[in-house]
C-alpha positions as protocol buffer text, in pm:
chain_id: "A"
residue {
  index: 1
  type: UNK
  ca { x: 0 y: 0 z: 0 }
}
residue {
  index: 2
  type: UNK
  ca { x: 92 y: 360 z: -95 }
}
residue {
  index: 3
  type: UNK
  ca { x: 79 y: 642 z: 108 }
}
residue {
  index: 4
  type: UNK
  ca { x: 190 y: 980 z: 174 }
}
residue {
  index: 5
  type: UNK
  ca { x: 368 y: 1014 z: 521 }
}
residue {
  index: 6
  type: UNK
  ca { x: 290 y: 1379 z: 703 }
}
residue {
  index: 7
  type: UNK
  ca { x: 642 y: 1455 z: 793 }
}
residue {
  index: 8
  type: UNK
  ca { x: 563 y: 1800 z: 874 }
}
residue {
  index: 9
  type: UNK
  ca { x: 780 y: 2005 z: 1131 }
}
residue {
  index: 10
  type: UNK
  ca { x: 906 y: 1623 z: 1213 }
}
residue {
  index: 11
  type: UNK
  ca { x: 1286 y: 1496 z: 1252 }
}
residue {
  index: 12
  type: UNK
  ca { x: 1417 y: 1218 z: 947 }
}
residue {
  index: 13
  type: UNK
  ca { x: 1728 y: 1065 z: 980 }
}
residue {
  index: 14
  type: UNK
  ca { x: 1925 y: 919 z: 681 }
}
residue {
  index: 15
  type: UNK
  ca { x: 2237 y: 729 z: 779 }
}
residue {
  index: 16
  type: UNK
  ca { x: 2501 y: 795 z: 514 }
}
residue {
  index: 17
  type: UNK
  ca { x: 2547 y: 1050 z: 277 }
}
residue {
  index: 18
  type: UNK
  ca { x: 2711 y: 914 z: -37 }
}
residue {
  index: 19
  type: UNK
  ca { x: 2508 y: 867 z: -369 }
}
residue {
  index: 20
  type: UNK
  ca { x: 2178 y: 644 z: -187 }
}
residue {
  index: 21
  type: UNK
  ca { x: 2207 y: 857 z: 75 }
}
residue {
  index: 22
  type: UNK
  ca { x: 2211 y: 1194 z: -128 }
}
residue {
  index: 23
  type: UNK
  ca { x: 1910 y: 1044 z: -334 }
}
residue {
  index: 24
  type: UNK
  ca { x: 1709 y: 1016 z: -8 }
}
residue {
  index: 25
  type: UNK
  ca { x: 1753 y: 1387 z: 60 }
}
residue {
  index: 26
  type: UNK
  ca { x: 1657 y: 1467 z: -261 }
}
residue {
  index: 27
  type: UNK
  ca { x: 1341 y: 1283 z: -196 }
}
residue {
  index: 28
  type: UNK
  ca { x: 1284 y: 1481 z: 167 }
}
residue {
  index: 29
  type: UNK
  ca { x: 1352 y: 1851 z: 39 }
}
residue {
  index: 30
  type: UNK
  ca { x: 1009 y: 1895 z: -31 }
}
residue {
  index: 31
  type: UNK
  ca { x: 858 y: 1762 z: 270 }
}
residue {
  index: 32
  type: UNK
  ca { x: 883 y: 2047 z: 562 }
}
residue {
  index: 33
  type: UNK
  ca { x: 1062 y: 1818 z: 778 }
}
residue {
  index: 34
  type: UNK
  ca { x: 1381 y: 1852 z: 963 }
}
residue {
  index: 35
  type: UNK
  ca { x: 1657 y: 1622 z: 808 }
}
residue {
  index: 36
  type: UNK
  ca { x: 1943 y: 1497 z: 1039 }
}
residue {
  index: 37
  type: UNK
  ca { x: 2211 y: 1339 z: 777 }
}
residue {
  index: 38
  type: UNK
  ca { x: 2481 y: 1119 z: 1019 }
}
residue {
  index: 39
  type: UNK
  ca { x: 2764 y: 1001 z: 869 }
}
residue {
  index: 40
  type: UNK
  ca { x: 3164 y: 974 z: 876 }
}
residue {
  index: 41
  type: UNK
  ca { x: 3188 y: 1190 z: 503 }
}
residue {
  index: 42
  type: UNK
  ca { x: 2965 y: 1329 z: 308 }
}
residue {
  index: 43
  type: UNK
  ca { x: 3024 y: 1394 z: -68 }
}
residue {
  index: 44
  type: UNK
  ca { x: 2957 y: 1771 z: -184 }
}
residue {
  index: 45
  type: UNK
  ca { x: 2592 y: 1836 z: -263 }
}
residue {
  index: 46
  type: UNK
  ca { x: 2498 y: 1714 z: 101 }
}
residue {
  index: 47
  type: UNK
  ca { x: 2785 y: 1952 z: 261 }
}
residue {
  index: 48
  type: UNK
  ca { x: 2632 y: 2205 z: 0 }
}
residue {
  index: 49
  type: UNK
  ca { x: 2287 y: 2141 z: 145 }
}
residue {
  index: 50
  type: UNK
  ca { x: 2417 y: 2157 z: 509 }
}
residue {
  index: 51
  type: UNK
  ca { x: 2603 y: 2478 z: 437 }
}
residue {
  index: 52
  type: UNK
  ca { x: 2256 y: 2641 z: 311 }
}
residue {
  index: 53
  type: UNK
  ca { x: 2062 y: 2534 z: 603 }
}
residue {
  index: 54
  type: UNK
  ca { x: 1837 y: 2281 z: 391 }
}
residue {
  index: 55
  type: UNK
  ca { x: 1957 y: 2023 z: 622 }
}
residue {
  index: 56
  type: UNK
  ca { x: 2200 y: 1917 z: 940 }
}
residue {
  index: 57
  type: UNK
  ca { x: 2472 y: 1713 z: 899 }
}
residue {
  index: 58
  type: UNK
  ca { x: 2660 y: 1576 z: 1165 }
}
residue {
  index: 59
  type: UNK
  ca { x: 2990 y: 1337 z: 1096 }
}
residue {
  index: 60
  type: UNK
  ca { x: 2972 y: 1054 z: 1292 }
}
residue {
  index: 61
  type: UNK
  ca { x: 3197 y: 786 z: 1319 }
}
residue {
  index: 62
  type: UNK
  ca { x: 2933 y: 490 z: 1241 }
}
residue {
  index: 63
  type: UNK
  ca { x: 3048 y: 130 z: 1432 }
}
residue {
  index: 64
  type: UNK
  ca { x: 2701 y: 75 z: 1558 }
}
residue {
  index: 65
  type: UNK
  ca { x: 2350 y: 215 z: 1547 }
}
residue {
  index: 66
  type: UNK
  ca { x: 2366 y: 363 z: 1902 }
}
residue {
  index: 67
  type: UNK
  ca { x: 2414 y: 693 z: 1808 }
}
residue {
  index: 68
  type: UNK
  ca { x: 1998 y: 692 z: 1767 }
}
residue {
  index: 69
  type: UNK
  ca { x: 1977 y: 677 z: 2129 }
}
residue {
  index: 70
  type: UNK
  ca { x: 2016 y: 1091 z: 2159 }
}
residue {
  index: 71
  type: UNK
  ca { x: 1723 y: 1165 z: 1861 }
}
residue {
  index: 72
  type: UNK
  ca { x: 1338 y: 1096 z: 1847 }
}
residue {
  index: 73
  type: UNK
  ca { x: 1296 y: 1051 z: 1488 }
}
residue {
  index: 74
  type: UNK
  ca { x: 966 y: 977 z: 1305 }
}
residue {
  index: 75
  type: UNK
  ca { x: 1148 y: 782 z: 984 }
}
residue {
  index: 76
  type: UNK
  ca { x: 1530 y: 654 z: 977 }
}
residue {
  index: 77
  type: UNK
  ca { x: 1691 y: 542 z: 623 }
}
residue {
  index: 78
  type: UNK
  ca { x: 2008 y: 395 z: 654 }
}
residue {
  index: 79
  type: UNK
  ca { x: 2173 y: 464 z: 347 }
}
residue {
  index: 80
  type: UNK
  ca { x: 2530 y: 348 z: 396 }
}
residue {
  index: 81
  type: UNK
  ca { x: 2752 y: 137 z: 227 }
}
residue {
  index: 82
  type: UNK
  ca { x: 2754 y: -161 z: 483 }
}
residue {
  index: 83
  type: UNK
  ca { x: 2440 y: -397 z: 489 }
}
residue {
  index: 84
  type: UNK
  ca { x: 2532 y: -546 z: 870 }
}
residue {
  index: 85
  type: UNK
  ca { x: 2524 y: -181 z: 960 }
}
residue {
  index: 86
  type: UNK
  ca { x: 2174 y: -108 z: 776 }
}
residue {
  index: 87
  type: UNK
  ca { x: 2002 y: -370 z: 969 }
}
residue {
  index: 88
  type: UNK
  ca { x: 2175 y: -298 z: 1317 }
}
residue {
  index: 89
  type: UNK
  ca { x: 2013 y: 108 z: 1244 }
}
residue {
  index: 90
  type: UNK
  ca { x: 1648 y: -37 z: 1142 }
}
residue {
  index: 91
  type: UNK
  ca { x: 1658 y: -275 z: 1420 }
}
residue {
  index: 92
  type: UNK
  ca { x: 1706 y: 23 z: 1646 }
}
residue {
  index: 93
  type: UNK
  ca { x: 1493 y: 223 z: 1458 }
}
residue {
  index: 94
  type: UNK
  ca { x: 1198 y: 31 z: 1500 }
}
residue {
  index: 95
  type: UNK
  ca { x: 1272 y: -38 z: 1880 }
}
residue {
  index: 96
  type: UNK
  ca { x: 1211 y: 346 z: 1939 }
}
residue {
  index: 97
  type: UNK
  ca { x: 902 y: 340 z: 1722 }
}
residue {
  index: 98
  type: UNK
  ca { x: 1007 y: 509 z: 1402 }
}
residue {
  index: 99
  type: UNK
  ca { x: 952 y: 412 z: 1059 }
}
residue {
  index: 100
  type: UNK
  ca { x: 1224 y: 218 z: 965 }
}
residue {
  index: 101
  type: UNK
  ca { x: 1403 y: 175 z: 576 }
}
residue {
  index: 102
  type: UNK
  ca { x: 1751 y: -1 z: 479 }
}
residue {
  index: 103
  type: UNK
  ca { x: 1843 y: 153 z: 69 }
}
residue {
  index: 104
  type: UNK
  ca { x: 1987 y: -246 z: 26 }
}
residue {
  index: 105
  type: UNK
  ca { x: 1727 y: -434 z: 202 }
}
residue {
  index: 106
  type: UNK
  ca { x: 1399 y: -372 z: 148 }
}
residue {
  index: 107
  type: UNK
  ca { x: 1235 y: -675 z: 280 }
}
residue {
  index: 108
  type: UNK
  ca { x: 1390 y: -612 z: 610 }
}
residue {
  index: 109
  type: UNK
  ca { x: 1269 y: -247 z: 614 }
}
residue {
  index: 110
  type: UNK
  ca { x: 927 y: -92 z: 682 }
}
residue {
  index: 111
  type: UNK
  ca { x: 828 y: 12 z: 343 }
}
residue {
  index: 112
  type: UNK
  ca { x: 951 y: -34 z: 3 }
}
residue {
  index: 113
  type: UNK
  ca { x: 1109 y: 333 z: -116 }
}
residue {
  index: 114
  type: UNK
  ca { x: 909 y: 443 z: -496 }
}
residue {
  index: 115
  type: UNK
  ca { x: 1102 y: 662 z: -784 }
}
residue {
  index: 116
  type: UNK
  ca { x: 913 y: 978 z: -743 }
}
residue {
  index: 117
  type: UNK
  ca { x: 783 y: 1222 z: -1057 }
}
residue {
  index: 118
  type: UNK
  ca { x: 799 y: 1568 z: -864 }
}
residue {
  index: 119
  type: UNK
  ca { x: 624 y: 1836 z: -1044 }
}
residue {
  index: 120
  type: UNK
  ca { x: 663 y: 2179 z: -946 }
}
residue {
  index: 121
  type: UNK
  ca { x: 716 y: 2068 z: -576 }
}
residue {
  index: 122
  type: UNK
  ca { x: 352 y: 2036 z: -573 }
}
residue {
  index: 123
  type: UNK
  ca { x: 253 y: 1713 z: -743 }
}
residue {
  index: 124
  type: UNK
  ca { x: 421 y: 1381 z: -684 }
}
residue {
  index: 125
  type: UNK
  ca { x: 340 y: 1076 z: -846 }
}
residue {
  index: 126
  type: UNK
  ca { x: 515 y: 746 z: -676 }
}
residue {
  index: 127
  type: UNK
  ca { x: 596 y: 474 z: -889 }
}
residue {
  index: 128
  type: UNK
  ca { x: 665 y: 141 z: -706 }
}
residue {
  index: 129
  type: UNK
  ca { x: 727 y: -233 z: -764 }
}
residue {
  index: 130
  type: UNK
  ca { x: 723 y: -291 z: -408 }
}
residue {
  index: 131
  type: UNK
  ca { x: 1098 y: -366 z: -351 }
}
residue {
  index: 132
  type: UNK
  ca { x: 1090 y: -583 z: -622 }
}
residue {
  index: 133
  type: UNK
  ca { x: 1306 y: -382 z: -856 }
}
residue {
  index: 134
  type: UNK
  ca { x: 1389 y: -41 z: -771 }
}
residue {
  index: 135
  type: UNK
  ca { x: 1618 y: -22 z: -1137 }
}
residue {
  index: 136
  type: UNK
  ca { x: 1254 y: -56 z: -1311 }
}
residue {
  index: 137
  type: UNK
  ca { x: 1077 y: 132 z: -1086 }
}
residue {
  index: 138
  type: UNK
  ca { x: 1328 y: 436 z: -1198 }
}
residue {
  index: 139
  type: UNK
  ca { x: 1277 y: 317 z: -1616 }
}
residue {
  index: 140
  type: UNK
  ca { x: 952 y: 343 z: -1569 }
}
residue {
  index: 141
  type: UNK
  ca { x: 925 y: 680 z: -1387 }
}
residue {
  index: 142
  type: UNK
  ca { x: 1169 y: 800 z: -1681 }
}
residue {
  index: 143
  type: UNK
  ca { x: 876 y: 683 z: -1947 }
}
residue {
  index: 144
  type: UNK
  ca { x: 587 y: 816 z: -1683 }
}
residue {
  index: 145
  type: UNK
  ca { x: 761 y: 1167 z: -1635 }
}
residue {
  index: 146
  type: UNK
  ca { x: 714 y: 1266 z: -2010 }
}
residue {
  index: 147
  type: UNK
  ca { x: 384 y: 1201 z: -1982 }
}
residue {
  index: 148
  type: UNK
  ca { x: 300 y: 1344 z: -1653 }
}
residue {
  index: 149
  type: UNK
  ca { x: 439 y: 1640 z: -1750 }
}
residue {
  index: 150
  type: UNK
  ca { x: 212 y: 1705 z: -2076 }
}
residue {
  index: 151
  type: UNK
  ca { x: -92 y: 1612 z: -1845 }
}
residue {
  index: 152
  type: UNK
  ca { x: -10 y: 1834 z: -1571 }
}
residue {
  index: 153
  type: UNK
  ca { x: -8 y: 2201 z: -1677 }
}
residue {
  index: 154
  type: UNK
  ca { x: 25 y: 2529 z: -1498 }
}
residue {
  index: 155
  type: UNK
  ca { x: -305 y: 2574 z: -1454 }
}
residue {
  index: 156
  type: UNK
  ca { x: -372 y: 2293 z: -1228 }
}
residue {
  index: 157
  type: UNK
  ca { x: -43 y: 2390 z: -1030 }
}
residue {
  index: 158
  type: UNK
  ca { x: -252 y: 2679 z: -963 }
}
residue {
  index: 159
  type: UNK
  ca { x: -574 y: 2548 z: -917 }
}
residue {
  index: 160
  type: UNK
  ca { x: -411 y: 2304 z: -614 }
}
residue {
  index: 161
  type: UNK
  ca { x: -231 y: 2645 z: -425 }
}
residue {
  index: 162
  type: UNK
  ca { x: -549 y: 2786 z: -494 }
}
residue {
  index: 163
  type: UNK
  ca { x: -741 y: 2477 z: -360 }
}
residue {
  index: 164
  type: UNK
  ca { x: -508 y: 2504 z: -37 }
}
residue {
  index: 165
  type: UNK
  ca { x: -575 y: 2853 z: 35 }
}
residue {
  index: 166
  type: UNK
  ca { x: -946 y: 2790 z: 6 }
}
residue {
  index: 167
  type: UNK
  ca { x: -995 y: 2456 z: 252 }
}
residue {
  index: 168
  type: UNK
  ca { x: -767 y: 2647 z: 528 }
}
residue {
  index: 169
  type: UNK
  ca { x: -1011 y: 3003 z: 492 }
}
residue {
  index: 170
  type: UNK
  ca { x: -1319 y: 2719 z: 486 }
}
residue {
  index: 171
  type: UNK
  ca { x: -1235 y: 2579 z: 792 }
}
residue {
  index: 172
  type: UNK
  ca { x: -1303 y: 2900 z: 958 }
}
residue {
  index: 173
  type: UNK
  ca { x: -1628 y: 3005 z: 774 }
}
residue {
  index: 174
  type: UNK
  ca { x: -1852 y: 2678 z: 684 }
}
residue {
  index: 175
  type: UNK
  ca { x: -1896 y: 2450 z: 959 }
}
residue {
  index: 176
  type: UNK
  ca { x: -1978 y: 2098 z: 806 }
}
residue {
  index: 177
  type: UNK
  ca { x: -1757 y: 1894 z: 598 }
}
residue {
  index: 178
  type: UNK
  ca { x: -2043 y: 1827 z: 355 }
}
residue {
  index: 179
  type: UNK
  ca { x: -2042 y: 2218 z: 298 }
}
residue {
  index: 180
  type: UNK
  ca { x: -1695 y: 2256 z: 262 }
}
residue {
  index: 181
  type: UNK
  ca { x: -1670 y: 2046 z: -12 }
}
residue {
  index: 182
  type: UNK
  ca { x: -1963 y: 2190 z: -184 }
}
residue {
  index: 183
  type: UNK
  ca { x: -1776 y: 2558 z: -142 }
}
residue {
  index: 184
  type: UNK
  ca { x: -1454 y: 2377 z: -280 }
}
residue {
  index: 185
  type: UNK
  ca { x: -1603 y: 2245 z: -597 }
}
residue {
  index: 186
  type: UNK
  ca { x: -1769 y: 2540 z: -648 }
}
residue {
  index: 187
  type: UNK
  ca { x: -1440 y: 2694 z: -689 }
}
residue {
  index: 188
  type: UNK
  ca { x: -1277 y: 2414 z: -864 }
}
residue {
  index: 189
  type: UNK
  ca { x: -1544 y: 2447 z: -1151 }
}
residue {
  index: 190
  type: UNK
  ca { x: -1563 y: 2798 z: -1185 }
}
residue {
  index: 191
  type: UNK
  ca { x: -1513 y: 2948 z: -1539 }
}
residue {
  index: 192
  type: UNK
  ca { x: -1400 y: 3269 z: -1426 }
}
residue {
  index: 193
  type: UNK
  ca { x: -1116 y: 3118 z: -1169 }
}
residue {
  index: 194
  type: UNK
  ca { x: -1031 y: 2854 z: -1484 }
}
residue {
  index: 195
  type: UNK
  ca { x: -957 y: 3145 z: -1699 }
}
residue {
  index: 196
  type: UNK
  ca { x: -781 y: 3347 z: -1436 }
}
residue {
  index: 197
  type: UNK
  ca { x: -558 y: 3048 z: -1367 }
}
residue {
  index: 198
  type: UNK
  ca { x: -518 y: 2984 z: -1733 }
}
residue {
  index: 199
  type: UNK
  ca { x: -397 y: 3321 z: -1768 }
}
residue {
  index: 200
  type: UNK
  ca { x: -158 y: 3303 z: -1460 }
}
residue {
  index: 201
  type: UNK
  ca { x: -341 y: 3544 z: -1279 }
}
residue {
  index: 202
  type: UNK
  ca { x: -321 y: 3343 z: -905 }
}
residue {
  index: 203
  type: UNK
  ca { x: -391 y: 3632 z: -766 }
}
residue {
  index: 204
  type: UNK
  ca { x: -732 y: 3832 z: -859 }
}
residue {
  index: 205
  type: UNK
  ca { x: -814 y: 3432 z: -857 }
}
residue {
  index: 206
  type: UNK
  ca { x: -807 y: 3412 z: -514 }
}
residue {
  index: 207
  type: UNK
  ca { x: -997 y: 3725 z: -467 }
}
residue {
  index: 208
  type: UNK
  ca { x: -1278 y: 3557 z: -673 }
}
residue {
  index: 209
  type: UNK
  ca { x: -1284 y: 3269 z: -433 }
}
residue {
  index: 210
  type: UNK
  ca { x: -1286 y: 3478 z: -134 }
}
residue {
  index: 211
  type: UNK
  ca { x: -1569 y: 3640 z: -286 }
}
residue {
  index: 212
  type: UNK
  ca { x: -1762 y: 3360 z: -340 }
}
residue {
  index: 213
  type: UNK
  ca { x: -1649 y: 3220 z: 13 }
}
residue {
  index: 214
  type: UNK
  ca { x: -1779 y: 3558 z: 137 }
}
residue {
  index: 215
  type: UNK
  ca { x: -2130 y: 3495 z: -63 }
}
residue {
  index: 216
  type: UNK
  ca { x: -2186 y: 3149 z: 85 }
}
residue {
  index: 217
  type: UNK
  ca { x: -2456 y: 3075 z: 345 }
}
Protein backbone atom coordinates (compact mmCIF):
# COMPACT_ATOMS: atom_id res chain seq x y z
CA UNK A 1 0.00 0.00 0.00
CA UNK A 2 0.92 3.60 -0.95
CA UNK A 3 0.79 6.42 1.08
CA UNK A 4 1.90 9.80 1.74
CA UNK A 5 3.68 10.14 5.21
CA UNK A 6 2.90 13.79 7.03
CA UNK A 7 6.42 14.55 7.93
CA UNK A 8 5.63 18.00 8.74
CA UNK A 9 7.80 20.05 11.31
CA UNK A 10 9.06 16.23 12.13
CA UNK A 11 12.86 14.96 12.52
CA UNK A 12 14.17 12.18 9.47
CA UNK A 13 17.28 10.65 9.80
CA UNK A 14 19.25 9.19 6.81
CA UNK A 15 22.37 7.29 7.79
CA UNK A 16 25.01 7.95 5.14
CA UNK A 17 25.47 10.50 2.77
CA UNK A 18 27.11 9.14 -0.37
CA UNK A 19 25.08 8.67 -3.69
CA UNK A 20 21.78 6.44 -1.87
CA UNK A 21 22.07 8.57 0.75
CA UNK A 22 22.11 11.94 -1.28
CA UNK A 23 19.10 10.44 -3.34
CA UNK A 24 17.09 10.16 -0.08
CA UNK A 25 17.53 13.87 0.60
CA UNK A 26 16.57 14.67 -2.61
CA UNK A 27 13.41 12.83 -1.96
CA UNK A 28 12.84 14.81 1.67
CA UNK A 29 13.52 18.51 0.39
CA UNK A 30 10.09 18.95 -0.31
CA UNK A 31 8.58 17.62 2.70
CA UNK A 32 8.83 20.47 5.62
CA UNK A 33 10.62 18.18 7.78
CA UNK A 34 13.81 18.52 9.63
CA UNK A 35 16.57 16.22 8.08
CA UNK A 36 19.43 14.97 10.39
CA UNK A 37 22.11 13.39 7.77
CA UNK A 38 24.81 11.19 10.19
CA UNK A 39 27.64 10.01 8.69
CA UNK A 40 31.64 9.74 8.76
CA UNK A 41 31.88 11.90 5.03
CA UNK A 42 29.65 13.29 3.08
CA UNK A 43 30.24 13.94 -0.68
CA UNK A 44 29.57 17.71 -1.84
CA UNK A 45 25.92 18.36 -2.63
CA UNK A 46 24.98 17.14 1.01
CA UNK A 47 27.85 19.52 2.61
CA UNK A 48 26.32 22.05 0.00
CA UNK A 49 22.87 21.41 1.45
CA UNK A 50 24.17 21.57 5.09
CA UNK A 51 26.03 24.78 4.37
CA UNK A 52 22.56 26.41 3.11
CA UNK A 53 20.62 25.34 6.03
CA UNK A 54 18.37 22.81 3.91
CA UNK A 55 19.57 20.23 6.22
CA UNK A 56 22.00 19.17 9.40
CA UNK A 57 24.72 17.13 8.99
CA UNK A 58 26.60 15.76 11.65
CA UNK A 59 29.90 13.37 10.96
CA UNK A 60 29.72 10.54 12.92
CA UNK A 61 31.97 7.86 13.19
CA UNK A 62 29.33 4.90 12.41
CA UNK A 63 30.48 1.30 14.32
CA UNK A 64 27.01 0.75 15.58
CA UNK A 65 23.50 2.15 15.47
CA UNK A 66 23.66 3.63 19.02
CA UNK A 67 24.14 6.93 18.08
CA UNK A 68 19.98 6.92 17.67
CA UNK A 69 19.77 6.77 21.29
CA UNK A 70 20.16 10.91 21.59
CA UNK A 71 17.23 11.65 18.61
CA UNK A 72 13.38 10.96 18.47
CA UNK A 73 12.96 10.51 14.88
CA UNK A 74 9.66 9.77 13.05
CA UNK A 75 11.48 7.82 9.84
CA UNK A 76 15.30 6.54 9.77
CA UNK A 77 16.91 5.42 6.23
CA UNK A 78 20.08 3.95 6.54
CA UNK A 79 21.73 4.64 3.47
CA UNK A 80 25.30 3.48 3.96
CA UNK A 81 27.52 1.37 2.27
CA UNK A 82 27.54 -1.61 4.83
CA UNK A 83 24.40 -3.97 4.89
CA UNK A 84 25.32 -5.46 8.70
CA UNK A 85 25.24 -1.81 9.60
CA UNK A 86 21.74 -1.08 7.76
CA UNK A 87 20.02 -3.70 9.69
CA UNK A 88 21.75 -2.98 13.17
CA UNK A 89 20.13 1.08 12.44
CA UNK A 90 16.48 -0.37 11.42
CA UNK A 91 16.58 -2.75 14.20
CA UNK A 92 17.06 0.23 16.46
CA UNK A 93 14.93 2.23 14.58
CA UNK A 94 11.98 0.31 15.00
CA UNK A 95 12.72 -0.38 18.80
CA UNK A 96 12.11 3.46 19.39
CA UNK A 97 9.02 3.40 17.22
CA UNK A 98 10.07 5.09 14.02
CA UNK A 99 9.52 4.12 10.59
CA UNK A 100 12.24 2.18 9.65
CA UNK A 101 14.03 1.75 5.76
CA UNK A 102 17.51 -0.01 4.79
CA UNK A 103 18.43 1.53 0.69
CA UNK A 104 19.87 -2.46 0.26
CA UNK A 105 17.27 -4.34 2.02
CA UNK A 106 13.99 -3.72 1.48
CA UNK A 107 12.35 -6.75 2.80
CA UNK A 108 13.90 -6.12 6.10
CA UNK A 109 12.69 -2.47 6.14
CA UNK A 110 9.27 -0.92 6.82
CA UNK A 111 8.28 0.12 3.43
CA UNK A 112 9.51 -0.34 0.03
CA UNK A 113 11.09 3.33 -1.16
CA UNK A 114 9.09 4.43 -4.96
CA UNK A 115 11.02 6.62 -7.84
CA UNK A 116 9.13 9.78 -7.43
CA UNK A 117 7.83 12.22 -10.57
CA UNK A 118 7.99 15.68 -8.64
CA UNK A 119 6.24 18.36 -10.44
CA UNK A 120 6.63 21.79 -9.46
CA UNK A 121 7.16 20.68 -5.76
CA UNK A 122 3.52 20.36 -5.73
CA UNK A 123 2.53 17.13 -7.43
CA UNK A 124 4.21 13.81 -6.84
CA UNK A 125 3.40 10.76 -8.46
CA UNK A 126 5.15 7.46 -6.76
CA UNK A 127 5.96 4.74 -8.89
CA UNK A 128 6.65 1.41 -7.06
CA UNK A 129 7.27 -2.33 -7.64
CA UNK A 130 7.23 -2.91 -4.08
CA UNK A 131 10.98 -3.66 -3.51
CA UNK A 132 10.90 -5.83 -6.22
CA UNK A 133 13.06 -3.82 -8.56
CA UNK A 134 13.89 -0.41 -7.71
CA UNK A 135 16.18 -0.22 -11.37
CA UNK A 136 12.54 -0.56 -13.11
CA UNK A 137 10.77 1.32 -10.86
CA UNK A 138 13.28 4.36 -11.98
CA UNK A 139 12.77 3.17 -16.16
CA UNK A 140 9.52 3.43 -15.69
CA UNK A 141 9.25 6.80 -13.87
CA UNK A 142 11.69 8.00 -16.81
CA UNK A 143 8.76 6.83 -19.47
CA UNK A 144 5.87 8.16 -16.83
CA UNK A 145 7.61 11.67 -16.35
CA UNK A 146 7.14 12.66 -20.10
CA UNK A 147 3.84 12.01 -19.82
CA UNK A 148 3.00 13.44 -16.53
CA UNK A 149 4.39 16.40 -17.50
CA UNK A 150 2.12 17.05 -20.76
CA UNK A 151 -0.92 16.12 -18.45
CA UNK A 152 -0.10 18.34 -15.71
CA UNK A 153 -0.08 22.01 -16.77
CA UNK A 154 0.25 25.29 -14.98
CA UNK A 155 -3.05 25.74 -14.54
CA UNK A 156 -3.72 22.93 -12.28
CA UNK A 157 -0.43 23.90 -10.30
CA UNK A 158 -2.52 26.79 -9.63
CA UNK A 159 -5.74 25.48 -9.17
CA UNK A 160 -4.11 23.04 -6.14
CA UNK A 161 -2.31 26.45 -4.25
CA UNK A 162 -5.49 27.86 -4.94
CA UNK A 163 -7.41 24.77 -3.60
CA UNK A 164 -5.08 25.04 -0.37
CA UNK A 165 -5.75 28.53 0.35
CA UNK A 166 -9.46 27.90 0.06
CA UNK A 167 -9.95 24.56 2.52
CA UNK A 168 -7.67 26.47 5.28
CA UNK A 169 -10.11 30.03 4.92
CA UNK A 170 -13.19 27.19 4.86
CA UNK A 171 -12.35 25.79 7.92
CA UNK A 172 -13.03 29.00 9.58
CA UNK A 173 -16.28 30.05 7.74
CA UNK A 174 -18.52 26.78 6.84
CA UNK A 175 -18.96 24.50 9.59
CA UNK A 176 -19.78 20.98 8.06
CA UNK A 177 -17.57 18.94 5.98
CA UNK A 178 -20.43 18.27 3.55
CA UNK A 179 -20.42 22.18 2.98
CA UNK A 180 -16.95 22.56 2.62
CA UNK A 181 -16.70 20.46 -0.12
CA UNK A 182 -19.63 21.90 -1.84
CA UNK A 183 -17.76 25.58 -1.42
CA UNK A 184 -14.54 23.77 -2.80
CA UNK A 185 -16.03 22.45 -5.97
CA UNK A 186 -17.69 25.40 -6.48
CA UNK A 187 -14.40 26.94 -6.89
CA UNK A 188 -12.77 24.14 -8.64
CA UNK A 189 -15.44 24.47 -11.51
CA UNK A 190 -15.63 27.98 -11.85
CA UNK A 191 -15.13 29.48 -15.39
CA UNK A 192 -14.00 32.69 -14.26
CA UNK A 193 -11.16 31.18 -11.69
CA UNK A 194 -10.31 28.54 -14.84
CA UNK A 195 -9.57 31.45 -16.99
CA UNK A 196 -7.81 33.47 -14.36
CA UNK A 197 -5.58 30.48 -13.67
CA UNK A 198 -5.18 29.84 -17.33
CA UNK A 199 -3.97 33.21 -17.68
CA UNK A 200 -1.58 33.03 -14.60
CA UNK A 201 -3.41 35.44 -12.79
CA UNK A 202 -3.21 33.43 -9.05
CA UNK A 203 -3.91 36.32 -7.66
CA UNK A 204 -7.32 38.32 -8.59
CA UNK A 205 -8.14 34.32 -8.57
CA UNK A 206 -8.07 34.12 -5.14
CA UNK A 207 -9.97 37.25 -4.67
CA UNK A 208 -12.78 35.57 -6.73
CA UNK A 209 -12.84 32.69 -4.33
CA UNK A 210 -12.86 34.78 -1.34
CA UNK A 211 -15.69 36.40 -2.86
CA UNK A 212 -17.62 33.60 -3.40
CA UNK A 213 -16.49 32.20 0.13
CA UNK A 214 -17.79 35.58 1.37
CA UNK A 215 -21.30 34.95 -0.63
CA UNK A 216 -21.86 31.49 0.85
CA UNK A 217 -24.56 30.75 3.45
Amino acid sequence: MIVDLNLRGKLVIVVGAGQEGLKKVNSLLTQDCQILVISDSANTQITNYAKNGKIEFKKTRLDNADFLEEYDPILVMAATDDRELNRKIVQKAKKKRAYAYAADDPNFSDFAHPSVINIEDTVQIAISTGGRSPAMARKIKLKAEKIFNDIIDKEDIYQIKLQKIARDMAKEKIPTITERKKFLYSVLNSNKIKQLLKEGNLQTAQKEMIRILGDWK
